[in-house]
Amino acid sequence: MAREPAALAATDGRVPGRRGRATRQRLLDATADLLEGTPWRSIKVIDIARRAGTSPATFYQYFENVEQAILVLAEELTEGAGELAALVEGNWSPEAAWDTAQAVVQQFMDYWEANRAVFRVVELATEEGDLRFRGLRVRALNAVTEALAEVVSGTPSARSVTSSRTRIRHESPAGTDPMAVAATLVSMLAHVAAHRYGFEFWGIRTHSLVESQARLLLWAVTGTTPPS
Amino acid sequence: MAREPAALAATDGRVPGRRGRATRQRLLDATADLLEGTPWRSIKVIDIARRAGTSPATFYQYFENVEQAILVLAEELTEGAGELAALVEGNWSPEAAWDTAQAVVQQFMDYWEANRAVFRVVELATEEGDLRFRGLRVRALNAVTEALAEVVSGTPSARSVTSSRTRIRHESPAGTDPMAVAATLVSMLAHVAAHRYGFEFWGIRTHSLVESQARLLLWAVTGTTPPS
DNA sequence: CCCGGATCTGACGACCCGTCAGCTCGAAGC
DNA sequence: GCTTCGAGCTGACGGGTCGTCAGATCCGGG
């Protein structure tokens, strides 16, 4: 599955050379810039072209439409997700669990923050029923969700020591279907991260949000409350 | 604050008569219909006008743009929220808490479901930074969030009996700032409700989602797990 | 039956879309 | 340094929506 070449191919099927790739990249950069400060549905091809110092017709040589250009930008999201999943699969032993929970929440919010503009579009497009964005969203969050499901389904103390390959269904504090629990938790993380500034404006400090999310996460995984 | 008349006023400031109001309503109905099956940003004034059997110019006599028409539709959301808040403030005594938690989650999802199309727009527009929609969203969810915050901040057993006016800060299981905890929980509810079909497609049953959310909610409020 | 205000609409300039055919550019070969 | 040729770029166009008038139409009261 050679996705990279396919993604790079111009709309007429030819593979661009050096100059073409540079132009394509300028168009992508311009798109990313505009994304920071504009509702994406009102980003016009002509705006992107102007900012990239080229013409609309050139844009159409590399992308079908604005949406597809953003999709290319969003592909990068899937990279950071793996890192996050690794963190989730970290140490949930009684001594370390609280730190792990906090770190997961913090890193999730950082991850979201670093890609805020793009994430926003992914959310919007997914909710509007766009299947390509939905697929991308699944790919980006699925790694985290599945890691979380696995952690949730294992007995906390046992999991941190033994291999989790033994898929014995333990009763987790938060429910019986680990994927449902994980999906619920990821929903919480995603939505809070997305609305973080709204909450802040509303007088709720980000620090408090991290804490309450971490507590819920900790409890869902280990059934315990933080020390002290 | 006479908001209703202001909302009804035509764009030129005059208050419409009987015929005018009927036309306005036809335009609103047409908008609601289109909303069900179309990404809202691609709903054209001309579509609404055609479906309402009138002309675009007439549309502009009653609404500034499509957005504002949808905003009027969304005003109705705030009605259902009060009901939900009342349910949240219900009985959290040890015997009833689990039932209450489940009922809250279920009703939240029903509420969302009943207004899915409109809620979707509210979410999208809010995330795009539209202040009018954000305000409306706050109004719709704030009642629930504050009710939840109050329930969370009170000692569960005491709260169900005494007045919660005594605002003593109890340590709640899920965190120290009740509003942060409530906001986190409402985020969870909203996001899961919004992505319900996505999860279902992904093999996660709605029933399981209700359960895991209810468990988290129960724990955040009472610090307990459901009976049996 | 007529009148006046409420309501509606045809028509218009402005703008963006997406697509050609044809032009420009740059580097490889001599 | 010059020519050549194909990759890459763009001007210009038909098609469509937007938002706004001025004027036509409707309707109830006199």
XYZ file of C-alpha atoms (C1' of nucleotides) in Angstrom:
516
model
C 0.000 0.000 0.000
C 2.031 2.923 -1.281
C 0.048 5.734 0.245
C 2.764 8.319 0.200
C 3.217 8.438 -3.596
C -0.539 8.392 -4.059
C -0.868 11.330 -1.684
C 1.859 13.184 -3.487
C 0.527 12.550 -6.957
C -0.971 15.585 -8.631
C -4.612 15.422 -9.600
C -3.782 14.466 -13.153
C -1.871 11.422 -11.918
C 1.630 12.583 -12.682
C 4.236 12.594 -9.932
C 5.608 16.102 -9.378
C 9.287 16.882 -9.531
C 11.322 19.099 -7.256
C 9.717 22.375 -8.215
C 6.252 20.869 -8.063
C 6.808 19.475 -4.607
C 8.042 22.840 -3.395
C 4.889 24.489 -4.699
C 2.756 21.814 -3.111
C 4.478 22.376 0.197
C 3.982 26.131 -0.045
C 0.299 25.497 -0.591
C 0.176 23.209 2.433
C 1.957 25.758 4.583
C -0.420 28.461 3.475
C -3.345 26.209 4.305
C -1.968 25.504 7.769
C -1.451 29.210 8.369
C -4.980 30.081 7.377
C -6.343 27.242 9.471
C -5.015 28.865 12.624
C -7.260 31.838 12.330
C -10.179 30.977 10.096
C -13.217 28.743 10.343
C -12.160 26.117 7.882
C -15.323 26.175 5.817
C -14.631 29.744 4.900
C -11.094 29.128 3.736
C -11.210 29.832 0.006
C -8.942 28.297 -2.549
C -8.166 31.770 -3.723
C -6.921 32.722 -0.238
C -4.553 29.788 -0.100
C -3.283 30.473 -3.583
C -2.694 34.141 -2.905
C -0.833 33.415 0.312
C 1.305 30.838 -1.430
C 2.070 33.333 -4.183
C 0.435 31.308 -6.899
C -2.890 30.945 -8.661
C -6.023 28.960 -7.826
C -5.525 26.797 -10.878
C -2.215 25.633 -9.467
C -3.888 24.613 -6.252
C -6.192 22.340 -8.167
C -3.214 20.696 -9.734
C -2.217 19.281 -6.369
C -5.432 18.961 -4.394
C -9.016 18.233 -5.278
C -10.267 20.839 -2.846
C -9.478 22.568 0.424
C -10.748 19.626 2.391
C -8.274 17.261 0.837
C -5.397 19.605 1.511
C -6.341 19.738 5.167
C -6.630 15.983 5.206
C -2.994 15.798 4.187
C -2.068 18.081 7.075
C -4.103 15.921 9.409
C -2.232 12.791 8.449
C 0.530 13.973 10.723
C -1.744 13.605 13.718
C -1.460 9.857 13.694
C 2.221 10.145 14.522
C 1.833 11.656 17.978
C -0.817 9.117 18.901
C 1.563 6.192 19.110
C 3.646 7.967 21.707
C 0.536 8.607 23.748
C -0.539 4.989 23.544
C 2.863 3.920 24.840
C 2.432 6.187 27.817
C -0.980 4.711 28.528
C 0.507 1.249 28.591
C 2.975 2.407 31.206
C 3.221 1.604 34.875
C -0.090 1.232 36.693
C 1.326 -0.343 39.819
C -0.158 1.087 43.026
C 2.825 3.361 43.629
C 3.030 4.715 40.106
C -0.597 4.748 38.974
C -1.425 8.273 40.089
C 1.597 9.712 38.349
C 0.805 7.733 35.236
C -2.798 8.920 35.203
C -1.743 12.533 35.519
C 0.907 12.157 32.856
C -1.559 10.604 30.430
C -4.057 13.405 30.883
C -1.377 16.065 30.627
C 0.158 14.600 27.531
C -3.213 14.174 25.897
C -3.934 17.831 26.417
C -0.492 18.818 25.155
C -0.945 16.622 22.105
C -4.271 18.249 21.403
C -2.894 21.699 22.019
C 0.006 21.204 19.653
C -2.425 20.307 16.882
C -5.399 22.369 17.929
C -6.252 23.862 14.560
C -6.062 20.580 12.733
C -7.877 18.646 15.429
C -10.677 21.139 15.279
C -11.202 20.444 11.613
C -11.023 16.711 12.189
C -13.721 16.974 14.821
C -15.923 19.166 12.700
C -15.589 17.118 9.559
C -16.122 13.877 11.428
C -19.258 15.177 13.016
C -20.488 16.294 9.637
C -20.179 12.752 8.438
C -17.008 12.944 6.363
C -15.720 9.393 6.186
C -12.137 10.242 5.318
C -11.793 12.435 8.386
C -13.613 9.917 10.494
C -11.188 7.237 9.423
C -8.293 9.491 10.271
C -9.783 10.327 13.626
C -10.214 6.647 14.403
C -6.621 5.987 13.425
C -5.380 8.834 15.623
C -7.424 8.010 18.707
C -7.773 4.293 18.281
C -4.273 3.506 19.422
C -4.981 5.351 22.651
C -8.401 3.812 23.091
C -7.180 0.273 22.588
C -4.226 0.757 24.899
C -6.586 2.098 27.498
C -9.003 -0.780 26.988
C -6.236 -3.234 27.565
C -5.074 -1.506 30.716
C -8.635 -1.282 31.969
C -9.381 -4.931 31.315
C -6.372 -6.249 33.220
C -6.186 -6.475 36.964
C -4.142 -3.400 37.738
C -1.502 -4.989 39.924
C -1.231 -8.104 37.801
C -1.076 -6.122 34.589
C 1.914 -4.122 35.551
C 3.885 -7.309 36.043
C 2.568 -10.033 33.761
C 1.952 -9.951 30.045
C -1.475 -8.730 29.197
C -1.734 -11.289 26.433
C -3.777 -13.455 28.762
C -7.091 -11.864 27.917
C -8.999 -12.887 30.992
C -11.947 -10.604 31.520
C -11.547 -8.981 34.878
C -14.312 -6.835 36.217
C -13.084 -3.281 35.945
C -14.331 -0.579 38.297
C -15.914 1.481 35.563
C -17.828 -1.180 33.710
C -17.824 -4.524 32.013
C -16.892 -3.744 28.426
C -13.331 -2.412 28.441
C -13.697 -0.804 25.035
C -16.780 1.070 26.191
C -14.937 2.293 29.254
C -11.933 3.295 27.195
C -14.108 5.048 24.626
C -15.856 6.919 27.405
C -12.557 8.034 28.877
C -11.119 9.080 25.546
C -14.315 11.007 24.877
C -13.807 12.842 28.116
C -10.195 13.611 27.291
C -10.947 14.754 23.767
C -13.882 16.932 24.661
C -12.237 18.614 27.605
C -9.111 19.242 25.549
C -11.178 20.712 22.758
C -13.125 23.004 25.053
C -10.295 23.879 27.350
C -10.324 27.569 26.551
C -14.067 27.684 26.872
C -13.774 26.299 30.385
C -10.987 28.655 31.263
C -13.102 31.544 30.151
C -15.793 30.078 32.339
C -13.507 30.262 35.377
C -12.410 26.659 35.485
C -8.648 26.320 35.684
C -6.913 23.872 33.399
C -5.084 22.480 36.377
C -8.370 21.497 37.988
C -9.503 19.847 34.791
C -6.342 17.801 34.640
C -6.838 16.730 38.205
C -10.445 15.680 37.898
C -9.792 13.834 34.654
C -6.788 12.070 36.146
C -8.842 11.013 39.149
C -11.564 9.549 36.979
C -8.977 7.836 34.820
C -7.160 6.441 37.831
C -10.333 5.138 39.303
C -11.512 3.569 36.041
C -8.233 1.720 35.682
C -7.315 0.776 39.242
C -10.417 1.404 41.319
C -8.400 3.558 43.687
C -8.162 7.205 44.646
C -4.897 9.159 44.601
C -2.650 9.002 47.682
C -2.717 11.673 50.414
C -35.265 41.955 28.389
C -37.698 41.281 25.573
C -35.729 38.798 23.563
C -38.637 37.204 21.778
C -39.775 40.315 19.909
C -36.218 41.122 18.963
C -35.810 37.634 17.598
C -39.043 37.938 15.671
C -38.265 41.341 14.221
C -37.494 41.347 10.550
C -34.099 42.581 9.456
C -35.475 46.012 8.659
C -36.713 46.365 12.236
C -40.426 46.095 11.604
C -42.458 43.461 13.435
C -44.095 41.083 10.973
C -47.827 40.512 10.875
C -49.707 37.268 10.505
C -48.656 36.529 6.962
C -45.084 37.450 7.686
C -44.873 35.192 10.688
C -46.246 32.289 8.680
C -43.572 32.827 6.044
C -40.912 33.061 8.694
C -42.065 29.784 10.182
C -42.052 28.093 6.793
C -38.467 29.221 6.355
C -37.537 27.857 9.770
C -39.199 24.524 9.022
C -37.386 24.290 5.722
C -34.116 25.030 7.496
C -34.756 22.333 10.074
C -35.576 19.837 7.341
C -32.402 20.559 5.446
C -30.376 20.405 8.626
C -31.263 16.758 9.089
C -29.464 15.650 6.008
C -26.918 18.271 5.060
C -23.654 19.522 6.484
C -24.848 22.899 7.662
C -22.144 24.903 5.961
C -23.393 23.718 2.622
C -26.991 24.707 3.237
C -27.647 27.509 0.757
C -30.124 30.270 1.238
C -31.498 29.376 -2.146
C -32.210 25.822 -0.971
C -34.145 27.015 2.032
C -36.090 29.505 -0.034
C -36.962 26.965 -2.692
C -38.133 24.437 -0.115
C -40.241 27.077 1.613
C -41.746 28.041 -1.709
C -40.408 31.555 -1.661
C -37.439 33.551 -2.878
C -34.011 34.183 -1.387
C -34.809 37.848 -0.999
C -37.644 36.940 1.336
C -35.308 34.881 3.463
C -33.113 37.894 3.986
C -36.105 39.821 5.158
C -36.328 37.610 8.241
C -32.800 36.398 8.859
C -29.364 37.860 8.355
C -28.015 34.556 7.131
C -28.399 30.809 7.444
C -26.476 30.795 10.679
C -28.900 33.095 12.377
C -31.869 31.031 11.273
C -30.295 27.952 12.810
C -29.580 29.915 15.946
C -33.293 30.521 16.301
C -33.928 26.799 15.991
C -31.269 26.143 18.583
C -32.918 28.407 21.117
C -35.339 25.574 21.772
C -32.502 23.478 23.158
C -32.379 25.441 26.353
C -35.848 24.209 27.238
C -34.969 20.536 27.603
C -31.931 21.374 29.706
C -33.914 22.515 32.730
C -35.638 19.174 32.937
C -32.288 17.444 32.835
C -30.884 19.642 35.584
C -33.842 18.766 37.787
C -33.107 15.102 37.294
C -29.485 15.653 38.240
C -30.553 17.253 41.475
C -32.585 14.177 42.301
C -32.036 11.488 44.869
C -28.415 10.509 45.469
C -29.043 8.546 48.651
C -27.135 5.267 48.783
C -30.174 3.234 47.740
C -31.192 5.454 44.849
C -27.884 6.780 43.564
C -27.223 4.070 41.005
C -30.668 4.437 39.486
C -30.274 8.193 39.429
C -26.908 7.985 37.726
C -28.243 5.688 35.049
C -31.304 7.858 34.525
C -29.183 10.978 34.125
C -26.958 9.377 31.532
C -29.893 7.892 29.671
C -31.823 11.120 29.625
C -28.816 13.081 28.520
C -28.404 10.785 25.560
C -32.111 10.953 24.756
C -32.019 14.714 24.971
C -29.088 14.824 22.621
C -30.677 12.322 20.282
C -33.912 14.271 20.073
C -31.983 17.337 18.959
C -29.101 15.677 17.177
C -29.090 17.821 14.063
C -29.254 21.084 15.949
C -26.754 20.009 18.575
C -24.328 19.111 15.873
C -24.432 22.631 14.518
C -24.087 24.093 17.984
C -20.983 22.018 18.569
C -19.493 22.877 15.218
C -20.183 26.576 15.441
C -18.949 26.766 19.012
C -15.728 25.057 18.121
C -15.298 27.446 15.233
C -15.434 30.279 17.703
C -18.920 31.625 17.090
C -19.817 33.513 20.229
C -23.576 33.422 19.766
C -23.568 29.658 19.533
C -21.122 29.380 22.363
C -23.406 31.438 24.537
C -26.311 29.259 23.635
C -24.323 26.136 24.334
C -23.365 27.464 27.721
C -26.968 28.270 28.501
C -28.073 24.793 27.426
C -25.411 22.847 29.293
C -24.760 25.205 32.132
C -27.890 24.286 34.029
C -26.775 20.672 33.979
C -23.179 21.470 34.841
C -24.092 23.636 37.799
C -26.589 21.125 39.115
C -23.922 18.488 38.853
C -21.356 20.686 40.548
C -23.679 21.214 43.444
C -24.408 17.528 43.803
C -20.708 16.737 43.579
C -19.728 19.281 46.185
C -22.212 18.087 48.781
C -21.726 15.045 50.929
C -23.867 12.535 49.104
C -25.935 11.249 51.993
C -26.312 14.653 53.572
C -27.234 16.314 50.322
C -30.183 14.087 49.666
C -31.719 15.176 52.928
C -30.547 18.652 53.825
C -30.642 21.807 51.821
C -27.559 22.267 49.735
C -27.581 25.970 50.422
C -24.932 25.340 53.063
C -22.021 25.603 50.691
C -19.455 23.755 52.738
C -16.694 22.442 50.542
C -16.571 18.705 50.975
C -13.826 16.749 49.320
C -15.439 14.934 46.428
C -14.018 11.660 45.130
C -13.228 13.007 41.694
C -11.457 16.204 42.591
C -11.397 19.379 44.553
C -13.071 21.889 42.261
C -16.683 20.799 41.848
C -17.147 22.852 38.691
C -14.128 21.201 37.101
C -15.461 17.787 37.983
C -18.901 18.674 36.665
C -17.463 20.121 33.479
C -15.419 16.986 32.978
C -18.479 14.801 33.408
C -20.626 16.903 31.121
C -17.847 16.777 28.550
C -17.912 13.036 28.742
C -21.685 12.941 28.366
C -21.736 15.374 25.466
C -18.935 13.772 23.533
C -20.177 10.240 23.928
C -23.676 11.301 22.955
C -22.357 13.089 19.898
C -20.255 10.149 18.764
C -22.659 7.451 19.726
C -23.188 6.164 16.215
C -19.488 6.214 15.568
C -18.936 4.002 18.591
C -21.759 1.724 17.617
C -20.227 1.333 14.178
C -17.017 0.563 15.992
C -18.666 -2.343 17.799
C -19.343 -0.646 21.108
C -22.940 -1.025 22.210
C -24.800 2.007 23.445
C -25.880 0.044 26.473
C -22.263 -0.443 27.489
C -21.581 3.239 27.047
C -24.488 4.122 29.302
C -23.198 1.747 31.908
C -19.633 2.954 31.948
C -20.682 6.579 31.987
C -23.152 5.945 34.793
C -20.460 4.202 36.820
C -18.059 7.092 36.427
C -20.814 9.529 37.272
C -21.869 7.545 40.323
C -18.337 7.343 41.543
C -17.641 11.021 41.000
C -20.709 11.962 43.008
C -20.833 9.361 45.756
C -17.480 7.606 45.686
C -19.221 4.267 45.453
C -19.651 1.500 42.920
C -23.062 0.184 41.896
C -24.637 -2.579 43.996
C -24.199 -6.280 43.113
C -64.263 49.754 -4.967
C -60.169 52.100 -3.535
C -56.061 52.866 -0.736
C -51.872 52.243 1.897
C -48.910 49.608 4.143
C -47.135 44.912 4.571
C -45.001 41.485 1.934
C -42.792 39.475 -1.882
C -39.711 39.098 -5.903
C -36.984 39.907 -10.377
C -32.867 41.409 -11.480
C -28.270 42.856 -10.640
C -23.207 43.462 -9.394
C -19.888 41.032 -6.841
C -17.497 37.073 -5.809
C -15.700 32.283 -5.793
C -15.528 27.793 -8.051
C -13.262 24.444 -11.033
C -11.411 23.815 -15.780
C -9.330 24.394 -19.845
C -5.785 25.673 -23.521
C -1.888 27.730 -23.973
C 2.185 30.066 -22.022
C 6.577 30.121 -19.170
C 10.438 28.280 -17.111
C 14.498 25.658 -16.170
C 17.709 22.110 -16.832
C 19.709 18.503 -19.831
C 22.217 17.910 -23.931
C 25.226 19.771 -27.270
C 25.886 29.843 -24.377
C 22.098 28.102 -26.805
C 18.244 25.106 -28.009
C 14.726 22.040 -26.840
C 11.095 19.931 -24.411
C 8.201 18.663 -20.903
C 6.978 19.927 -16.210
C 4.641 23.479 -14.132
C 1.891 27.705 -14.115
C -1.874 30.859 -15.215
C -5.493 33.960 -17.655
C -9.832 33.687 -18.670
C -14.323 31.740 -18.754
C -19.041 29.586 -17.818
C -21.592 28.434 -13.872
C -23.436 29.283 -9.490
C -24.536 31.689 -4.913
C -24.630 35.927 -2.286
C -26.965 39.943 -0.500
C -29.555 44.113 -2.051
C -32.312 47.045 -4.199
C -36.596 49.178 -6.376
C -40.717 48.138 -7.689
C -44.704 44.739 -8.115
C -48.244 42.309 -5.534
C -51.353 41.265 -1.903
C -54.814 42.188 1.513
C -57.642 44.263 5.082
C -60.011 48.472 6.379
C -62.643 52.440 4.986
